[in-house]
Amino acid sequence: MTAIPETPDRRAALTHEIAARTGLGEDVIESFLRAFYGAARQDPLLGPAFVGVEDWERHIATLTRFWGSVALMTGGYHGQPMRAHTTLALTPTHFARWLDLFERTAREHLSPEGAEHMLERARRIARSLEMGLIPLALPAAKRPMASGVHP
Ligand code: HEM
């Protein structure tokens, strides 16, 4: 099978098609993100994780590029999301709350198609971040050092 070449024209056509189908665009995504992070900063569980963010305009700009790449195929983001979260000591509860808040904000601010489009991607990325960042909780008996049998 021949790979379809990824050209700027093809990217632009895809972005256009997604925007027409979902009502999403970079401006819509940016104002959604402002609402989402406004709420996340107020959230008792998530808020403390964001106190270290020194420049919120920069964070919103990075996240707008990230979601533009993920949801609109704009290709403008080149960062490393996994690395950005390694020192935050996130737990499965953080991820569940993040997704819950993301869903509520998306349903309030986006069209139904736009919300589904963003949510499908958010769930997938959250799962892979969670799996990469949090070691699997094994039952005590199966933890390597738990039985007193040392290698
Ligand atoms: C589970 C709760 C989460 C918390 C508390 C959290 C918090 C943070 C914080 C504190 C930063 C660093 C911001 C800065 O220093 O400027 C960050 C960066 C980022 N987060 Fe999250 N995050 C969470 C989940 C997620 C999820 C699920 C996604 C994607 C679906 C995501 C996407 C990103 C991206 C793209 C960046 C920027 C990385 C870069 O610098 O290139 N985060 N997050």
Short mmCIF file of N, CA, C and O in Angstrom, two decimals, residues 41-102:
data_model
loop_
_atom_site.label_atom_id
_atom_site.label_comp_id
_atom_site.label_asym_id
_atom_site.label_seq_id
_atom_site.Cartn_x
_atom_site.Cartn_y
_atom_site.Cartn_z
N ARG A 41 -7.96 25.24 37.85
CA ARG A 41 -7.18 25.95 38.88
C ARG A 41 -7.98 26.13 40.16
O ARG A 41 -7.41 26.23 41.24
N GLN A 42 -9.31 26.16 40.04
CA GLN A 42 -10.18 26.32 41.22
C GLN A 42 -10.49 24.99 41.89
O GLN A 42 -11.02 24.95 42.99
N ASP A 43 -10.21 23.90 41.17
CA ASP A 43 -10.60 22.59 41.69
C ASP A 43 -9.70 22.20 42.87
O ASP A 43 -8.48 22.31 42.78
N PRO A 44 -10.31 21.74 43.98
CA PRO A 44 -9.50 21.43 45.17
C PRO A 44 -8.44 20.35 44.93
O PRO A 44 -7.37 20.38 45.52
N LEU A 45 -8.74 19.37 44.05
CA LEU A 45 -7.76 18.30 43.81
C LEU A 45 -6.72 18.72 42.75
O LEU A 45 -5.52 18.50 42.92
N LEU A 46 -7.19 19.31 41.65
CA LEU A 46 -6.28 19.63 40.54
C LEU A 46 -5.53 20.94 40.77
O LEU A 46 -4.37 21.09 40.35
N GLY A 47 -6.17 21.89 41.42
CA GLY A 47 -5.61 23.24 41.58
C GLY A 47 -4.17 23.25 42.08
O GLY A 47 -3.31 23.89 41.46
N PRO A 48 -3.87 22.51 43.18
CA PRO A 48 -2.51 22.56 43.71
C PRO A 48 -1.43 22.15 42.69
O PRO A 48 -0.31 22.64 42.75
N ALA A 49 -1.79 21.26 41.74
CA ALA A 49 -0.80 20.83 40.74
C ALA A 49 -0.42 21.97 39.80
O ALA A 49 0.62 21.92 39.15
N PHE A 50 -1.26 23.00 39.73
CA PHE A 50 -1.00 24.09 38.78
C PHE A 50 -0.35 25.31 39.42
O PHE A 50 -0.10 26.28 38.73
N VAL A 51 -0.10 25.26 40.74
CA VAL A 51 0.46 26.48 41.38
C VAL A 51 1.84 26.83 40.84
O VAL A 51 2.25 27.98 40.88
N GLY A 52 2.54 25.83 40.31
CA GLY A 52 3.89 26.09 39.78
C GLY A 52 3.89 26.73 38.39
O GLY A 52 4.96 27.08 37.88
N VAL A 53 2.73 26.85 37.77
CA VAL A 53 2.69 27.44 36.42
C VAL A 53 2.90 28.95 36.55
O VAL A 53 2.07 29.66 37.11
N GLU A 54 4.05 29.39 36.02
CA GLU A 54 4.40 30.81 36.22
C GLU A 54 3.76 31.71 35.16
O GLU A 54 3.42 32.84 35.43
N ASP A 55 3.64 31.18 33.96
CA ASP A 55 3.16 32.02 32.86
C ASP A 55 1.95 31.35 32.22
O ASP A 55 2.07 30.47 31.36
N TRP A 56 0.73 31.76 32.64
CA TRP A 56 -0.49 31.11 32.16
C TRP A 56 -0.74 31.37 30.69
O TRP A 56 -1.27 30.50 29.98
N GLU A 57 -0.37 32.55 30.20
CA GLU A 57 -0.57 32.83 28.77
C GLU A 57 0.27 31.86 27.93
O GLU A 57 -0.17 31.39 26.89
N ARG A 58 1.49 31.58 28.43
CA ARG A 58 2.35 30.66 27.70
C ARG A 58 1.75 29.23 27.74
O ARG A 58 1.77 28.51 26.74
N HIS A 59 1.23 28.86 28.91
CA HIS A 59 0.64 27.52 29.05
C HIS A 59 -0.57 27.39 28.09
O HIS A 59 -0.69 26.39 27.38
N ILE A 60 -1.43 28.41 28.08
CA ILE A 60 -2.60 28.36 27.20
C ILE A 60 -2.16 28.30 25.73
O ILE A 60 -2.72 27.53 24.93
N ALA A 61 -1.12 29.06 25.38
CA ALA A 61 -0.63 29.04 23.99
C ALA A 61 -0.09 27.65 23.63
O ALA A 61 -0.37 27.12 22.55
N THR A 62 0.66 27.03 24.57
CA THR A 62 1.20 25.67 24.32
C THR A 62 0.05 24.68 24.16
O THR A 62 0.04 23.86 23.23
N LEU A 63 -0.92 24.76 25.07
CA LEU A 63 -2.05 23.83 25.03
C LEU A 63 -2.91 24.03 23.79
O LEU A 63 -3.45 23.07 23.24
N THR A 64 -3.00 25.28 23.32
CA THR A 64 -3.78 25.54 22.10
C THR A 64 -3.08 24.90 20.90
O THR A 64 -3.72 24.29 20.04
N ARG A 65 -1.75 24.99 20.89
CA ARG A 65 -1.00 24.32 19.80
C ARG A 65 -1.15 22.81 19.91
O ARG A 65 -1.33 22.11 18.92
N PHE A 66 -1.07 22.29 21.16
CA PHE A 66 -1.22 20.85 21.38
C PHE A 66 -2.57 20.36 20.85
O PHE A 66 -2.64 19.42 20.05
N TRP A 67 -3.64 21.04 21.27
CA TRP A 67 -4.98 20.58 20.86
C TRP A 67 -5.24 20.86 19.38
O TRP A 67 -5.99 20.11 18.74
N GLY A 68 -4.59 21.88 18.84
CA GLY A 68 -4.68 22.12 17.39
C GLY A 68 -4.09 20.93 16.64
O GLY A 68 -4.65 20.45 15.65
N SER A 69 -2.95 20.44 17.14
CA SER A 69 -2.31 19.29 16.48
C SER A 69 -3.13 18.03 16.66
O SER A 69 -3.31 17.25 15.72
N VAL A 70 -3.62 17.82 17.90
CA VAL A 70 -4.33 16.57 18.20
C VAL A 70 -5.71 16.53 17.54
O VAL A 70 -6.11 15.52 16.97
N ALA A 71 -6.43 17.64 17.60
CA ALA A 71 -7.83 17.61 17.17
C ALA A 71 -8.03 18.16 15.76
O ALA A 71 -9.00 17.79 15.10
N LEU A 72 -7.13 19.04 15.33
CA LEU A 72 -7.34 19.67 14.01
C LEU A 72 -6.24 19.33 13.00
O LEU A 72 -6.26 19.86 11.89
N MET A 73 -5.29 18.52 13.42
CA MET A 73 -4.19 18.11 12.54
C MET A 73 -3.35 19.29 12.03
O MET A 73 -2.84 19.25 10.93
N THR A 74 -3.19 20.32 12.86
CA THR A 74 -2.43 21.48 12.38
C THR A 74 -0.92 21.26 12.43
O THR A 74 -0.18 21.97 11.76
N GLY A 75 -0.47 20.30 13.27
CA GLY A 75 0.97 19.98 13.30
C GLY A 75 1.84 21.04 13.95
O GLY A 75 3.04 21.06 13.76
N GLY A 76 1.27 21.90 14.77
CA GLY A 76 2.07 22.99 15.35
C GLY A 76 2.72 22.69 16.69
O GLY A 76 3.49 23.50 17.21
N TYR A 77 2.44 21.52 17.27
CA TYR A 77 2.97 21.20 18.61
C TYR A 77 4.12 20.21 18.50
O TYR A 77 4.00 19.18 17.82
N HIS A 78 5.22 20.50 19.20
CA HIS A 78 6.36 19.58 19.16
C HIS A 78 6.93 19.32 20.54
O HIS A 78 8.13 19.19 20.71
N GLY A 79 6.09 19.31 21.57
CA GLY A 79 6.59 19.15 22.94
C GLY A 79 6.55 17.70 23.41
O GLY A 79 6.36 16.77 22.62
N GLN A 80 6.75 17.53 24.72
CA GLN A 80 6.78 16.20 25.31
C GLN A 80 5.85 16.16 26.53
O GLN A 80 6.29 16.38 27.66
N PRO A 81 4.57 15.89 26.29
CA PRO A 81 3.60 15.93 27.39
C PRO A 81 3.97 15.02 28.56
O PRO A 81 3.81 15.40 29.71
N MET A 82 4.49 13.83 28.27
CA MET A 82 4.81 12.89 29.36
C MET A 82 5.81 13.55 30.32
O MET A 82 5.62 13.56 31.53
N ARG A 83 6.86 14.11 29.76
CA ARG A 83 7.90 14.71 30.60
C ARG A 83 7.35 15.86 31.45
O ARG A 83 7.76 16.04 32.60
N ALA A 84 6.40 16.62 30.91
CA ALA A 84 5.86 17.78 31.64
C ALA A 84 5.13 17.36 32.91
O ALA A 84 4.91 18.19 33.80
N HIS A 85 4.75 16.08 33.01
CA HIS A 85 3.95 15.64 34.17
C HIS A 85 4.72 14.79 35.16
O HIS A 85 4.16 14.39 36.18
N THR A 86 5.99 14.48 34.88
CA THR A 86 6.68 13.48 35.71
C THR A 86 6.84 13.90 37.18
O THR A 86 6.85 13.05 38.05
N THR A 87 6.97 15.20 37.46
CA THR A 87 7.25 15.60 38.84
C THR A 87 5.98 15.95 39.62
O THR A 87 6.05 16.42 40.75
N LEU A 88 4.80 15.74 39.00
CA LEU A 88 3.56 16.21 39.64
C LEU A 88 2.91 15.20 40.59
O LEU A 88 1.93 15.51 41.25
N ALA A 89 3.44 13.99 40.66
CA ALA A 89 2.88 12.93 41.52
C ALA A 89 1.38 12.74 41.28
O ALA A 89 0.58 12.72 42.22
N LEU A 90 0.99 12.62 40.03
CA LEU A 90 -0.43 12.45 39.69
C LEU A 90 -0.89 11.04 40.04
O LEU A 90 -0.12 10.09 39.97
N THR A 91 -2.16 10.92 40.42
CA THR A 91 -2.75 9.63 40.78
C THR A 91 -3.93 9.36 39.83
O THR A 91 -4.38 10.27 39.13
N PRO A 92 -4.46 8.12 39.82
CA PRO A 92 -5.64 7.84 38.99
C PRO A 92 -6.80 8.80 39.31
O PRO A 92 -7.58 9.16 38.44
N THR A 93 -6.91 9.22 40.57
CA THR A 93 -7.99 10.16 40.95
C THR A 93 -7.82 11.50 40.24
O THR A 93 -8.81 12.12 39.84
N HIS A 94 -6.57 11.96 40.10
CA HIS A 94 -6.33 13.21 39.35
C HIS A 94 -6.83 13.06 37.91
O HIS A 94 -7.48 13.94 37.37
N PHE A 95 -6.50 11.93 37.30
CA PHE A 95 -6.89 11.74 35.90
C PHE A 95 -8.41 11.66 35.76
O PHE A 95 -8.99 12.22 34.83
N ALA A 96 -9.05 10.97 36.69
CA ALA A 96 -10.52 10.86 36.63
C ALA A 96 -11.15 12.24 36.76
O ALA A 96 -12.08 12.59 36.02
N ARG A 97 -10.64 13.05 37.70
CA ARG A 97 -11.20 14.40 37.91
C ARG A 97 -10.94 15.29 36.68
O ARG A 97 -11.80 16.04 36.24
N TRP A 98 -9.71 15.19 36.14
CA TRP A 98 -9.34 15.98 34.96
C TRP A 98 -10.32 15.66 33.81
O TRP A 98 -10.86 16.56 33.17
N LEU A 99 -10.56 14.36 33.59
CA LEU A 99 -11.44 13.97 32.48
C LEU A 99 -12.89 14.40 32.73
O LEU A 99 -13.58 14.82 31.81
N ASP A 100 -13.31 14.30 33.97
CA ASP A 100 -14.68 14.69 34.32
C ASP A 100 -14.88 16.20 34.06
O ASP A 100 -15.86 16.61 33.43
N LEU A 101 -13.92 16.98 34.49
CA LEU A 101 -14.00 18.43 34.30
C LEU A 101 -13.88 18.81 32.81
O LEU A 101 -14.57 19.70 32.32
N PHE A 102 -13.00 18.09 32.12
CA PHE A 102 -12.82 18.33 30.69
C PHE A 102 -14.15 18.04 29.97
O PHE A 102 -14.59 18.81 29.12
#
